[in-house]
Amino acid sequence: MKKSVTATLLCTALLCGCMKKTPVSTQSVLCADCGFDTVILLQNIPSDQYAQAEEILRDEFLRYDAMFDIYNEHDGGIYQINAMAGKEPVKTATEVIDVLLKAKEYYTYTDGAFNAAMGSVLQIWHNAREAGLAANKEGKPGEIPDDTVLQEAAAHTGWDSIQIDEEAGTVFISDPDASLDLGGIAKGYAAGKAAQRLAEEGFEQCVLSAGGNVVMLGEKENGKPWRIGIQDPNGSGVLAAVEWTGSGAVVTSGDYERCYTGPDGTRYHHIIDPQTCMPADHCRSVTVCTEDAADADALSTALFVLSVQDGEALLEKWREDHPDSFVEAVWLLEEETDTKMHTTGIGGLHAYWTDGLEGKLDWNK
Ligand code: AMP
Ligand code: MG
């Protein structure tokens, strides 16, 4: 679950840059030990509410981290559900059930491109990445997982073995070789929930950022849009800022996160195409803007796996099915692609974006 803090810090830089005119009585809360292997940053908080905001962040993120952590044991969390696969149902929190139901919905919705029941395959890549990163540190290449092993694991990634009993509040994985990995949706969900709690407790104008998952609450007091950075996949800077007025979520999935270099010099990253069991390679990053952060998180991972054209079709369908909401996206690609979307060249890459973002992207040219 290791994610670089760069995205968070980039957002800081951008948001700081445009907060010069906000009253000096606001400040940021930085939480480096709130779980999810990332730095949580909350900006534009009234100074006299700093302690309260920090407590909310700690409370919310640590609680959700315990629920969704797959590497450390917590009572009733995903770790335990995975450990009990093939043995017995595990009583769990309603939030875990909520996220699982959403993840299952996205599995169907994306024709399997987003698959949180792919733990068996993702675990193999996780192990290869850990070993690969250690080898890279010594100047050696990492190894690519064996295809036969991956395909064997892929036989245990169907949702039919995930039994969610809403009434009993339990989850049972009937296939002992199957497991869950909610890494593609959990952080967005947690960020959305934390933002909701902040709103309930009276925080009306702030921005919460958790490893590439940004949630904006309310409008800035000077009427200017929030600016959320899109990281340069080839470097540590930003290529663009999404200028967003009002509440919403902006979530990015990219191939520059958690990756190692293999024997052929190729970078192997953490978003896996369920069809090939290999890292998806259509694009370098996808940024999704929606109302709900869990939706944005699941969609950005799904769009990263899909071709741009299939991704556009998915967004079209999503809009039809959610007429009261919105969804927009920006892709960064190595190669040009065939689409009618808005486009520009930037940082040696090709950017494409949907209509709703036209005029809302500040390219760092
Ligand atoms: P994100 O950074 O939100 O795109 O999520 C990436 C994380 O989601 C990975 O680290 C895995 O834990 C998980 N993941 C990787 N590939 C997939 C996929 N095809 N569907 C669902 N989750 C995935
Ligand atoms: Mg995601």
Short mmCIF file of C-alpha atoms and ligand atoms in Angstrom, two decimals:
data_model
loop_
_atom_site.label_atom_id
_atom_site.label_comp_id
_atom_site.label_asym_id
_atom_site.label_seq_id
_atom_site.Cartn_x
_atom_site.Cartn_y
_atom_site.Cartn_z
CA MET A 1 0.00 0.00 0.00
CA LYS A 2 3.03 2.28 -0.23
CA LYS A 3 2.22 5.44 -2.11
CA SER A 4 4.60 8.29 -2.63
CA VAL A 5 3.85 11.49 -0.80
CA THR A 6 4.77 13.49 -3.87
CA ALA A 7 1.19 13.91 -5.06
CA THR A 8 0.18 15.21 -1.65
CA LEU A 9 3.07 17.61 -1.47
CA LEU A 10 2.47 18.81 -5.01
CA CYS A 11 -1.07 19.61 -4.05
CA THR A 12 0.32 21.49 -1.07
CA ALA A 13 2.59 23.53 -3.26
CA LEU A 14 -0.19 24.42 -5.64
CA LEU A 15 -2.73 25.14 -2.98
CA CYS A 16 -0.27 27.20 -1.00
CA GLY A 17 0.52 29.17 -4.11
CA CYS A 18 -3.08 30.22 -4.53
CA MET A 19 -3.82 30.74 -0.88
CA LYS A 20 -1.70 33.85 -0.50
CA LYS A 21 -4.77 36.01 -0.15
CA THR A 22 -6.59 33.85 2.41
CA PRO A 23 -6.63 35.23 5.95
CA VAL A 24 -3.52 34.50 8.01
CA SER A 25 -5.74 32.83 10.56
CA THR A 26 -5.90 29.66 8.47
CA GLN A 27 -3.36 26.88 8.48
CA SER A 28 -2.70 23.32 7.36
CA VAL A 29 -2.77 20.07 9.28
CA LEU A 30 -0.25 17.46 8.20
CA CYS A 31 -0.73 13.95 9.49
CA ALA A 32 2.13 11.58 8.70
CA ASP A 33 1.03 8.73 10.94
CA CYS A 34 -2.65 8.41 10.15
CA GLY A 35 -2.31 5.15 8.21
CA PHE A 36 -2.73 4.33 4.51
CA ASP A 37 1.05 4.61 4.11
CA THR A 38 0.75 8.18 3.03
CA VAL A 39 0.75 11.72 4.34
CA ILE A 40 -2.68 13.23 4.94
CA LEU A 41 -2.89 16.95 4.42
CA LEU A 42 -5.76 19.25 5.30
CA GLN A 43 -5.51 22.86 4.17
CA ASN A 44 -7.29 26.11 4.87
CA ILE A 45 -8.29 25.30 8.45
CA PRO A 46 -9.04 28.14 10.90
CA SER A 47 -6.09 28.22 13.29
CA ASP A 48 -8.27 28.02 16.38
CA GLN A 49 -9.74 24.74 15.10
CA TYR A 50 -6.39 23.11 14.35
CA ALA A 51 -6.54 20.61 17.21
CA GLN A 52 -10.09 19.59 16.42
CA ALA A 53 -9.29 19.09 12.73
CA GLU A 54 -6.22 17.01 13.55
CA GLU A 55 -8.23 14.80 15.87
CA ILE A 56 -10.87 14.21 13.20
CA LEU A 57 -8.22 13.26 10.63
CA ARG A 58 -6.48 10.89 13.00
CA ASP A 59 -9.76 9.33 14.11
CA GLU A 60 -11.17 8.79 10.67
CA PHE A 61 -8.10 7.69 8.73
CA LEU A 62 -6.78 5.32 11.40
CA ARG A 63 -10.22 3.72 11.69
CA TYR A 64 -10.49 3.16 7.95
CA ASP A 65 -6.88 2.07 7.66
CA ALA A 66 -7.60 -0.70 10.18
CA MET A 67 -10.65 -1.80 8.19
CA PHE A 68 -8.97 -1.91 4.78
CA ASP A 69 -5.36 -2.83 5.64
CA ILE A 70 -4.45 -6.15 4.00
CA TYR A 71 -0.97 -6.46 5.48
CA ASN A 72 -1.62 -6.10 9.22
CA GLU A 73 -4.23 -7.83 11.33
CA HIS A 74 -7.15 -5.80 12.71
CA ASP A 75 -10.34 -7.29 14.15
CA GLY A 76 -13.08 -7.57 11.55
CA GLY A 77 -11.03 -5.91 8.80
CA ILE A 78 -10.14 -7.08 5.31
CA TYR A 79 -6.98 -8.78 6.61
CA GLN A 80 -9.10 -11.05 8.79
CA ILE A 81 -11.67 -11.64 6.05
CA ASN A 82 -8.83 -12.76 3.77
CA ALA A 83 -7.28 -14.91 6.49
CA MET A 84 -10.63 -16.66 7.03
CA ALA A 85 -11.10 -17.43 3.32
CA GLY A 86 -12.51 -20.94 2.93
CA LYS A 87 -13.02 -21.19 6.70
CA GLU A 88 -15.75 -18.96 8.09
CA PRO A 89 -17.62 -15.67 7.70
CA VAL A 90 -16.19 -12.65 9.52
CA LYS A 91 -18.33 -10.06 11.27
CA THR A 92 -17.29 -6.69 9.92
CA ALA A 93 -18.11 -2.97 10.02
CA THR A 94 -20.94 -1.53 7.91
CA GLU A 95 -18.36 0.66 6.14
CA VAL A 96 -16.48 -2.46 4.96
CA ILE A 97 -19.74 -3.86 3.60
CA ASP A 98 -20.47 -0.48 1.93
CA VAL A 99 -17.11 -0.38 0.18
CA LEU A 100 -17.32 -4.02 -0.87
CA LEU A 101 -20.74 -3.46 -2.39
CA LYS A 102 -19.43 -0.44 -4.27
CA ALA A 103 -16.34 -2.34 -5.42
CA LYS A 104 -18.53 -5.20 -6.62
CA GLU A 105 -20.73 -2.75 -8.49
CA TYR A 106 -17.64 -1.28 -10.21
CA TYR A 107 -16.46 -4.76 -11.14
CA THR A 108 -19.67 -5.29 -13.09
CA TYR A 109 -19.78 -1.72 -14.33
CA THR A 110 -16.26 -1.84 -15.75
CA ASP A 111 -16.60 -5.34 -17.16
CA GLY A 112 -14.00 -6.57 -14.70
CA ALA A 113 -11.37 -3.87 -15.33
CA PHE A 114 -11.77 -2.77 -11.71
CA ASN A 115 -11.50 -5.93 -9.67
CA ALA A 116 -10.98 -5.68 -5.90
CA ALA A 117 -11.35 -9.48 -5.66
CA MET A 118 -8.05 -9.82 -7.51
CA GLY A 119 -6.03 -10.06 -4.27
CA SER A 120 -4.38 -13.33 -5.35
CA VAL A 121 -2.84 -11.69 -8.44
CA LEU A 122 -2.07 -8.37 -6.73
CA GLN A 123 -0.28 -10.19 -3.89
CA ILE A 124 2.12 -11.77 -6.40
CA TRP A 125 2.87 -8.34 -7.87
CA HIS A 126 3.24 -6.89 -4.38
CA ASN A 127 5.88 -9.50 -3.53
CA ALA A 128 7.66 -8.96 -6.87
CA ARG A 129 7.66 -5.21 -6.26
CA GLU A 130 9.08 -5.49 -2.74
CA ALA A 131 11.85 -7.79 -3.98
CA GLY A 132 12.33 -5.65 -7.11
CA LEU A 133 12.69 -2.43 -5.13
CA ALA A 134 15.26 -4.06 -2.86
CA ALA A 135 17.19 -5.32 -5.93
CA ASN A 136 16.97 -1.91 -7.66
CA LYS A 137 18.47 -0.32 -4.54
CA GLU A 138 21.53 -2.49 -5.07
CA GLY A 139 21.65 -1.50 -8.73
CA LYS A 140 20.15 -4.81 -9.90
CA PRO A 141 16.93 -5.37 -11.88
CA GLY A 142 13.84 -6.82 -10.25
CA GLU A 143 12.13 -9.96 -11.51
CA ILE A 144 8.82 -10.25 -13.34
CA PRO A 145 6.37 -12.75 -11.85
CA ASP A 146 6.03 -16.01 -13.70
CA ASP A 147 3.09 -15.96 -16.10
CA THR A 148 1.92 -19.48 -15.17
CA VAL A 149 1.81 -18.49 -11.52
CA LEU A 150 -0.13 -15.33 -12.40
CA GLN A 151 -2.63 -17.25 -14.52
CA GLU A 152 -3.15 -19.81 -11.77
CA ALA A 153 -3.88 -17.00 -9.33
CA ALA A 154 -6.21 -15.37 -11.86
CA ALA A 155 -8.47 -18.43 -11.61
CA HIS A 156 -9.34 -17.21 -8.09
CA THR A 157 -10.49 -13.67 -8.77
CA GLY A 158 -14.25 -14.04 -9.34
CA TRP A 159 -16.81 -12.23 -7.19
CA ASP A 160 -18.97 -15.38 -6.95
CA SER A 161 -16.80 -16.55 -4.06
CA ILE A 162 -17.24 -13.27 -2.14
CA GLN A 163 -20.36 -13.66 -0.02
CA ILE A 164 -21.56 -10.43 1.51
CA ASP A 165 -24.37 -10.84 4.04
CA GLU A 166 -25.67 -7.35 4.68
CA GLU A 167 -28.20 -8.46 7.28
CA ALA A 168 -25.72 -10.44 9.36
CA GLY A 169 -22.97 -7.88 8.69
CA THR A 170 -20.55 -10.61 7.62
CA VAL A 171 -18.28 -11.36 4.69
CA PHE A 172 -17.17 -14.85 3.70
CA ILE A 173 -14.73 -15.74 0.95
CA SER A 174 -15.67 -19.29 0.00
CA ASP A 175 -12.57 -19.88 -2.17
CA PRO A 176 -9.53 -20.36 0.12
CA ASP A 177 -7.22 -19.12 -2.66
CA ALA A 178 -9.16 -15.89 -3.28
CA SER A 179 -8.61 -12.61 -1.46
CA LEU A 180 -9.68 -8.98 -1.42
CA ASP A 181 -7.54 -5.91 -2.09
CA LEU A 182 -9.39 -2.62 -1.80
CA GLY A 183 -6.31 -0.50 -2.54
CA GLY A 184 -8.01 0.97 -5.60
CA ILE A 185 -10.95 2.47 -3.72
CA ALA A 186 -10.32 2.53 0.05
CA LYS A 187 -8.30 5.73 0.26
CA GLY A 188 -10.84 7.68 -1.76
CA TYR A 189 -13.63 6.29 0.38
CA ALA A 190 -11.79 7.23 3.59
CA ALA A 191 -11.02 10.73 2.29
CA GLY A 192 -14.68 11.23 1.37
CA LYS A 193 -15.85 10.05 4.79
CA ALA A 194 -13.31 12.22 6.61
CA ALA A 195 -14.41 15.24 4.56
CA GLN A 196 -18.04 14.47 5.40
CA ARG A 197 -17.21 14.39 9.11
CA LEU A 198 -15.28 17.67 8.79
CA ALA A 199 -18.32 19.23 7.13
CA GLU A 200 -20.60 17.92 9.87
CA GLU A 201 -18.33 19.52 12.46
CA GLY A 202 -18.46 22.90 10.76
CA PHE A 203 -15.39 22.96 8.52
CA GLU A 204 -16.78 24.63 5.45
CA GLN A 205 -13.86 25.66 3.26
CA CYS A 206 -10.97 23.27 3.13
CA VAL A 207 -9.11 20.77 0.99
CA LEU A 208 -8.17 17.30 2.13
CA SER A 209 -5.49 15.35 0.32
CA ALA A 210 -4.55 11.70 0.88
CA GLY A 211 -1.99 10.26 -1.54
CA GLY A 212 -3.47 11.37 -4.85
CA ASN A 213 -7.04 11.55 -3.50
CA VAL A 214 -8.13 15.16 -3.06
CA VAL A 215 -11.49 16.27 -1.64
CA MET A 216 -12.56 19.90 -1.79
CA LEU A 217 -15.14 21.19 0.69
CA GLY A 218 -17.05 24.36 -0.10
CA GLU A 219 -15.84 27.44 -1.95
CA LYS A 220 -12.77 29.52 -1.25
CA GLU A 221 -13.61 32.77 0.51
CA ASN A 222 -12.02 34.85 -2.26
CA GLY A 223 -14.26 33.15 -4.84
CA LYS A 224 -11.27 31.74 -6.70
CA PRO A 225 -11.14 28.05 -7.64
CA TRP A 226 -9.16 25.47 -5.72
CA ARG A 227 -6.09 24.35 -7.68
CA ILE A 228 -5.21 20.66 -7.60
CA GLY A 229 -1.95 19.54 -9.15
CA ILE A 230 -1.57 16.81 -11.76
CA GLN A 231 1.83 15.26 -11.31
CA ASP A 232 4.36 14.93 -14.13
CA PRO A 233 4.65 11.14 -14.59
CA ASN A 234 8.25 11.68 -15.76
CA GLY A 235 9.38 13.88 -12.91
CA SER A 236 8.60 15.29 -9.54
CA GLY A 237 6.86 18.50 -10.62
CA VAL A 238 3.35 19.25 -11.77
CA LEU A 239 2.23 19.39 -15.39
CA ALA A 240 -1.10 21.08 -14.77
CA ALA A 241 -3.55 22.27 -12.19
CA VAL A 242 -7.24 21.43 -12.18
CA GLU A 243 -9.05 24.64 -11.24
CA TRP A 244 -12.17 23.61 -9.42
CA THR A 245 -14.80 25.80 -7.83
CA GLY A 246 -16.81 24.32 -4.97
CA SER A 247 -17.02 20.84 -3.50
CA GLY A 248 -15.89 17.71 -5.29
CA ALA A 249 -13.14 15.14 -5.52
CA VAL A 250 -10.10 14.90 -7.79
CA VAL A 251 -8.31 11.56 -7.82
CA THR A 252 -5.30 10.47 -9.89
CA SER A 253 -4.01 7.00 -10.73
CA GLY A 254 -0.54 6.92 -12.26
CA ASP A 255 2.20 4.50 -13.28
CA TYR A 256 4.85 6.45 -11.38
CA GLU A 257 3.56 5.21 -8.03
CA ARG A 258 5.01 2.10 -6.42
CA CYS A 259 7.05 0.76 -9.29
CA TYR A 260 10.33 -1.04 -9.84
CA THR A 261 12.60 -1.60 -12.81
CA GLY A 262 12.67 -5.07 -14.38
CA PRO A 263 15.38 -6.96 -16.32
CA ASP A 264 14.53 -5.25 -19.63
CA GLY A 265 14.70 -1.76 -18.09
CA THR A 266 10.89 -1.51 -18.10
CA ARG A 267 9.13 -0.03 -15.07
CA TYR A 268 6.61 -2.38 -13.48
CA HIS A 269 3.93 -0.54 -11.54
CA HIS A 270 0.99 -1.37 -9.32
CA ILE A 271 -2.17 -1.09 -11.44
CA ILE A 272 -2.79 -4.48 -12.97
CA ASP A 273 -4.91 -5.24 -16.02
CA PRO A 274 -7.05 -8.25 -14.98
CA GLN A 275 -7.10 -9.50 -18.58
CA THR A 276 -3.33 -9.84 -18.89
CA CYS A 277 -2.35 -9.92 -15.19
CA MET A 278 0.35 -7.39 -16.17
CA PRO A 279 0.65 -3.68 -15.34
CA ALA A 280 -1.76 -1.74 -17.57
CA ASP A 281 0.03 0.25 -20.25
CA HIS A 282 -2.50 2.42 -22.10
CA CYS A 283 -1.57 5.62 -20.32
CA ARG A 284 0.72 7.27 -17.78
CA SER A 285 -1.98 8.72 -15.56
CA VAL A 286 -5.69 9.41 -15.34
CA THR A 287 -7.25 12.07 -13.16
CA VAL A 288 -10.98 11.85 -12.43
CA CYS A 289 -13.22 14.59 -11.00
CA THR A 290 -16.55 13.63 -9.44
CA GLU A 291 -18.71 14.51 -6.49
CA ASP A 292 -17.85 11.42 -4.49
CA ALA A 293 -14.24 10.51 -3.71
CA ALA A 294 -14.81 6.73 -3.63
CA ASP A 295 -16.34 6.91 -7.13
CA ALA A 296 -13.42 9.03 -8.33
CA ASP A 297 -10.94 6.56 -6.85
CA ALA A 298 -12.55 3.46 -8.39
CA LEU A 299 -13.04 5.22 -11.72
CA SER A 300 -9.48 6.51 -11.97
CA THR A 301 -8.12 3.00 -11.41
CA ALA A 302 -10.61 1.55 -13.92
CA LEU A 303 -9.84 4.20 -16.55
CA PHE A 304 -6.16 3.55 -16.08
CA VAL A 305 -6.74 -0.10 -17.01
CA LEU A 306 -9.01 0.62 -19.98
CA SER A 307 -8.11 2.08 -23.36
CA VAL A 308 -8.96 5.79 -23.70
CA GLN A 309 -11.87 4.90 -26.02
CA ASP A 310 -13.32 2.30 -23.65
CA GLY A 311 -12.80 4.77 -20.81
CA GLU A 312 -14.72 7.48 -22.65
CA ALA A 313 -17.57 5.05 -23.27
CA LEU A 314 -17.56 4.12 -19.59
CA LEU A 315 -17.82 7.77 -18.55
CA GLU A 316 -20.66 8.31 -21.03
CA LYS A 317 -22.56 5.42 -19.49
CA TRP A 318 -21.77 6.67 -15.99
CA ARG A 319 -23.22 10.09 -16.83
CA GLU A 320 -26.42 8.54 -18.18
CA ASP A 321 -26.79 6.44 -15.03
CA HIS A 322 -26.00 9.36 -12.68
CA PRO A 323 -27.89 12.29 -14.24
CA ASP A 324 -27.67 14.37 -11.05
CA SER A 325 -23.91 14.04 -10.74
CA PHE A 326 -20.88 14.69 -12.93
CA VAL A 327 -17.71 12.97 -13.99
CA GLU A 328 -14.75 14.43 -15.89
CA ALA A 329 -11.29 13.09 -16.65
CA VAL A 330 -7.81 13.96 -17.91
CA TRP A 331 -5.54 11.33 -19.45
CA LEU A 332 -1.78 11.65 -19.92
CA LEU A 333 -0.48 9.38 -22.68
CA GLU A 334 2.86 8.56 -24.22
CA GLU A 335 1.35 8.24 -27.71
CA GLU A 336 -1.37 10.13 -29.56
CA THR A 337 -4.73 8.41 -29.68
CA ASP A 338 -7.87 8.54 -31.79
CA THR A 339 -10.45 10.59 -29.89
CA LYS A 340 -12.42 13.79 -30.32
CA MET A 341 -11.51 14.99 -26.83
CA HIS A 342 -9.62 18.22 -26.15
CA THR A 343 -5.89 17.73 -26.36
CA THR A 344 -2.50 19.35 -25.94
CA GLY A 345 1.12 18.29 -25.88
CA ILE A 346 2.78 18.71 -22.49
CA GLY A 347 6.04 17.52 -20.96
CA GLY A 348 6.69 15.16 -23.89
CA LEU A 349 3.26 13.57 -23.34
CA HIS A 350 -0.20 13.93 -24.87
CA ALA A 351 -3.01 15.14 -22.63
CA TYR A 352 -6.68 14.50 -23.40
CA TRP A 353 -9.62 15.77 -21.38
CA THR A 354 -13.40 15.71 -21.33
CA ASP A 355 -15.64 18.69 -22.16
CA GLY A 356 -16.45 19.60 -18.57
CA LEU A 357 -12.77 20.33 -17.87
CA GLU A 358 -12.33 22.65 -20.82
CA GLY A 359 -11.15 25.98 -19.39
CA LYS A 360 -10.52 24.42 -15.99
CA LEU A 361 -7.00 23.12 -16.65
CA ASP A 362 -4.00 25.35 -16.21
CA TRP A 363 -1.19 23.76 -18.23
CA ASN A 364 2.19 24.51 -16.81
CA LYS A 365 3.70 25.55 -20.15
P1 AMP B 1 -5.06 3.55 -7.38
O1 AMP B 1 -3.77 4.13 -7.00
O2 AMP B 1 -6.26 4.09 -6.70
O3 AMP B 1 -5.28 3.46 -8.86
O4 AMP B 1 -5.07 2.04 -6.86
C1 AMP B 1 -4.06 1.14 -7.15
C2 AMP B 1 -4.18 0.00 -6.18
O5 AMP B 1 -5.41 -0.71 -6.47
C3 AMP B 1 -3.09 -1.03 -6.31
O6 AMP B 1 -2.02 -0.72 -5.45
C4 AMP B 1 -3.82 -2.31 -5.90
O7 AMP B 1 -3.92 -2.38 -4.50
C5 AMP B 1 -5.19 -2.09 -6.47
N1 AMP B 1 -5.38 -2.50 -7.87
C6 AMP B 1 -4.44 -2.71 -8.84
N2 AMP B 1 -5.00 -3.05 -10.00
C7 AMP B 1 -6.35 -3.06 -9.78
C8 AMP B 1 -7.47 -3.33 -10.60
N3 AMP B 1 -7.38 -3.67 -11.89
N4 AMP B 1 -8.70 -3.25 -10.01
C9 AMP B 1 -8.85 -2.92 -8.71
N5 AMP B 1 -7.82 -2.66 -7.90
C10 AMP B 1 -6.59 -2.72 -8.42
MG MG B 2 -8.23 4.21 -7.36
#
